[in-house]
Amino acid sequence: MLLEINGLTITGPAGTIVDGVGLTVAAGETVGLVGESGSGKSLTARAAIGLLPKGLRASGSIRVGGLEIAGTGERVLRGLRGRRVSLLMQDPFSMLNPLRTAGAHIAETTPGRATRETVARRLAEVGIDDPSVAGRYPFQLSGGMRQRVALAAALAGDPELLIADEPTTALDATTQHEILALLARVQADRGMGVLLITHDLRVAFALCDRVSVMYAGRVLEQGPGTSLAQTPAHPYTAGLLRALPSVEHTLERLIGIPGSVPSAAQVASECAFAARCEHASAECRASRPLLREIGSGRLTACVHDTIPRITAHDVATATLPTGSGAPLLVVDDLVKRYGTHTALGGVSLRVTAGETVGLVGESGSGKTTLARSLLGLVTPDQGRIELDGLDITRRRALTSQQRARVHRLVQCVFQDPSTSLNPVMTVGATLAEAAAQAEPEGRLAPGDLLELVGLPPAYATRRPKGLSGGERQRVAIARALAVRPSLLICDEPVASLDVSVQAHVLELLRRLGRELGTAMLFITHDLAVVRQIAVKTVVLFKGQVVEEGDTATVLDAPAHDYTRRLVTAVP
């Protein structure tokens, strides 16, 4: 065994965070660690490499290659990191120094003297055959290229064990597919063990030999990935699977798990999932269920023998509402260049009132540049943008009255809600400030806006830091809706959310589209998400529209080779 964790408990000033976790990783094996944010996945991984944040303390047994590291000093841990065990993080910017070249990062983690040939060989191992990349800085590389460089740096010390913490969460489908295939190939070549932390169940089941499901600081289920995917034995695992959006069906209702993850200290003497479980009984709350064996390699911490699970095929499919009347948004032959780079090379699209149009494509395809052009954050070089009959191509040319009208016509929901929520203002103050820009007739109070997005009016007194990620995104949506816009631009609004929270937010957006008649341009790299939200889909590739049409037709029978690659890349 490369990694053996037994009875791992992590405590901090607020009490227990991880409570009695056990897992193992053998040479040549990939083990997945899945669960919602706050379950303790990343802290468990960091404890395994001795990198817990200041103020947290780990107890129990952690053995790396047979060596007990729990309680050992920093000198011993430094000798392990990068040599026997290495860490690959979600955001390559957190691993890569912006002032150092890619080659310098790899040379730094390579034992002994690293030559140009050594660096080039390390880059080639992760699929970078251009030696000039070694001389580039992180900001000069694409997201996928940065992640490849971070992987090369993590592997430069020839570790026996790689801990990969959400390594593909922020990547588009094709780049994610390439990185995962690369990781599997490198692992096979080296016989390396991999501990993969992710909240993407599709990735875990596609890549991992075994999967451990964590919740509230505990492991609730363990087993082979394919077995867990087909027959989950714990209600929590079943709930996560049920929340997954389908790339093959537009589901009638997206079902997330109600509530949120409690702290380990709050549920120390009962089933951690009892408060959110529809199958909970008095027995579940009387004591803490221990992991028990239910089959070959299968363990569960549920007292019930069978758990019904709703799959995508058991849920009725839905027809999304189509728009009506003249187009609300008209984009004709839009061109935007940055120096010699053409971000948009003549893009045209239409969005009708009440209609949701999906915009998909990998990083660098021009999605965000198009959104910024529509919001007036950049000025196109050529083409025309018309919103509700008003030419908004060049915002500076508009009168103050026209700009105020455009502000009420179009709003945006960003991927990270912190970009639209002031951390020092209460939720109520933020919503009141936004609502003040709306027409006096029909203006909604903060409490009404919160109820519109499914939050209690009492949340108006809270600040963003007191909300979960999903709650912050709901507030960001409420803020965007405060002026009652005709068009909502959603730029990857669920990309960083857990699968259950994602289901809640998508269902909320679908309901708001039906009830308010708000049109949406929904930007995403997740084809399963676009299947659930958009009646039409536009595919961008290198600044060009290569395919568009009804979402079902585009995904089920793609006509362009690039669209086929996107569909094939879905795990």
Coordinates of C-alpha atoms in Angstrom, one line a residue, residues 404-405 407-408 432-445 448-449 481-484:
A404 CA -30.4 53.2 -18.3
R405 CA -32.9 51.3 -20.5
H407 CA -29.2 48.3 -17.9
R408 CA -32.8 47.2 -17.1
A432 CA -32.2 47.1 -2.3
E433 CA -29.4 48.9 -4.1
A434 CA -30.1 46.8 -7.3
A435 CA -33.9 47.2 -7.1
A436 CA -33.5 51.0 -6.9
Q437 CA -32.5 50.9 -10.6
A438 CA -35.8 49.2 -11.6
E439 CA -38.9 51.0 -12.7
P440 CA -40.9 52.2 -9.7
E441 CA -43.9 50.2 -10.9
G442 CA -43.6 46.6 -9.9
R443 CA -40.3 47.1 -7.9
L444 CA -39.7 44.2 -5.5
A445 CA -38.5 44.5 -1.9
D448 CA -39.7 39.4 -2.1
L449 CA -36.6 38.9 -4.2
L481 CA -33.5 39.9 -11.4
A482 CA -34.1 43.0 -9.3
V483 CA -34.5 45.2 -12.3
R484 CA -36.8 42.7 -14.0

